Amino acid sequence: MTKAELVEAVAKSASLTKAAAEKAVGAFISTVSGALKKGDRVTLVGFGSFEVASRKARTGRNPQTGKEIKIAAAKVPKFRPGKALKDAVAKKK
């Protein structure tokens, strides 16, 4: 599902205009991004949690040359699905 399809689905299920749904989806994304940027954890009970994980520096390999390269440490966003989401996905139709 693309962002445009998500906006359309939100508009349809919440009886909103596409413009209002676009605003709502955009606000959600920017709010979650801002919270993660500050290092906060965003928890949506039943859906899941967004958090920031730290990745250690490591050595990798350039696949074209086979030469070793150093990969710097980084902070990456991480999503952990909640029980309700896991159950909804696993549920057989």
GROMACS .gro file of C-alpha atoms in nm:
model
   93
    1MET     CA    1   0.000   0.000   0.000
    2THR     CA    2   0.139   0.339  -0.097
    3LYS     CA    3   0.089   0.663   0.093
    4ALA     CA    4  -0.175   0.772  -0.162
    5GLU     CA    5  -0.364   0.445  -0.114
    6LEU     CA    6  -0.340   0.485   0.264
    7VAL     CA    7  -0.481   0.839   0.241
    8GLU     CA    8  -0.768   0.710   0.026
    9ALA     CA    9  -0.843   0.427   0.269
   10VAL     CA   10  -0.836   0.664   0.570
   11ALA     CA   11  -1.065   0.908   0.391
   12LYS     CA   12  -1.312   0.632   0.308
   13SER     CA   13  -1.317   0.463   0.651
   14ALA     CA   14  -1.331   0.787   0.852
   15SER     CA   15  -1.573   0.967   0.615
   16LEU     CA   16  -1.321   1.246   0.553
   17THR     CA   17  -1.225   1.432   0.241
   18LYS     CA   18  -0.902   1.321   0.078
   19ALA     CA   19  -0.746   1.657   0.170
   20ALA     CA   20  -0.833   1.610   0.538
   21ALA     CA   21  -0.709   1.250   0.533
   22GLU     CA   22  -0.384   1.363   0.365
   23LYS     CA   23  -0.338   1.619   0.642
   24ALA     CA   24  -0.406   1.358   0.912
   25VAL     CA   25  -0.166   1.102   0.764
   26GLY     CA   26   0.100   1.370   0.715
   27ALA     CA   27   0.057   1.491   1.073
   28PHE     CA   28   0.088   1.134   1.205
   29ILE     CA   29   0.407   1.072   1.008
   30SER     CA   30   0.569   1.402   1.110
   31THR     CA   31   0.470   1.357   1.476
   32VAL     CA   32   0.614   1.004   1.493
   33SER     CA   33   0.928   1.117   1.306
   34GLY     CA   34   0.974   1.411   1.543
   35ALA     CA   35   0.932   1.194   1.851
   36LEU     CA   36   1.185   0.939   1.721
   37LYS     CA   37   1.427   1.217   1.633
   38LYS     CA   38   1.415   1.327   1.999
   39GLY     CA   39   1.477   0.968   2.107
   40ASP     CA   40   1.125   0.908   2.237
   41ARG     CA   41   0.930   0.587   2.197
   42VAL     CA   42   0.584   0.600   2.035
   43THR     CA   43   0.346   0.327   2.154
   44LEU     CA   44   0.007   0.263   1.999
   45VAL     CA   45  -0.156  -0.002   2.218
   46GLY     CA   46  -0.267  -0.299   2.011
   47PHE     CA   47  -0.085  -0.175   1.699
   48GLY     CA   48   0.279  -0.156   1.799
   49SER     CA   49   0.572   0.059   1.907
   50PHE     CA   50   0.811   0.279   1.714
   51GLU     CA   51   1.152   0.329   1.875
   52VAL     CA   52   1.510   0.420   1.795
   53ALA     CA   53   1.772   0.144   1.801
   54SER     CA   54   2.148   0.194   1.798
   55ARG     CA   55   2.357  -0.001   1.553
   56LYS     CA   56   2.722  -0.053   1.639
   57ALA     CA   57   3.002   0.030   1.398
   58ARG     CA   58   3.111  -0.273   1.201
   59THR     CA   59   3.317  -0.381   0.904
   60GLY     CA   60   3.147  -0.484   0.585
   61ARG     CA   61   3.251  -0.583   0.238
   62ASN     CA   62   3.209  -0.399  -0.092
   63PRO     CA   63   3.026  -0.658  -0.305
   64GLN     CA   64   3.188  -0.534  -0.627
   65THR     CA   65   3.550  -0.534  -0.517
   66GLY     CA   66   3.544  -0.760  -0.212
   67LYS     CA   67   3.739  -0.490  -0.024
   68GLU     CA   68   3.662  -0.442   0.347
   69ILE     CA   69   3.494  -0.116   0.441
   70LYS     CA   70   3.404   0.040   0.775
   71ILE     CA   71   3.036   0.100   0.840
   72ALA     CA   72   2.977   0.376   1.094
   73ALA     CA   73   2.752   0.340   1.398
   74ALA     CA   74   2.399   0.463   1.335
   75LYS     CA   75   2.063   0.520   1.498
   76VAL     CA   76   1.782   0.349   1.308
   77PRO     CA   77   1.404   0.350   1.348
   78LYS     CA   78   1.253   0.022   1.461
   79PHE     CA   79   0.893  -0.102   1.473
   80ARG     CA   80   0.766  -0.376   1.704
   81PRO     CA   81   0.416  -0.498   1.623
   82GLY     CA   82   0.167  -0.535   1.908
   83LYS     CA   83  -0.026  -0.850   1.993
   84ALA     CA   84  -0.350  -0.734   1.828
   85LEU     CA   85  -0.169  -0.656   1.501
   86LYS     CA   86   0.016  -0.988   1.508
   87ASP     CA   87  -0.311  -1.172   1.570
   88ALA     CA   88  -0.491  -0.981   1.290
   89VAL     CA   89  -0.216  -1.065   1.040
   90ALA     CA   90  -0.195  -1.431   1.145
   91LYS     CA   91  -0.573  -1.480   1.138
   92LYS     CA   92  -0.682  -1.708   0.858
   93LYS     CA   93  -0.962  -1.586   0.631
   0.00000   0.00000   0.00000
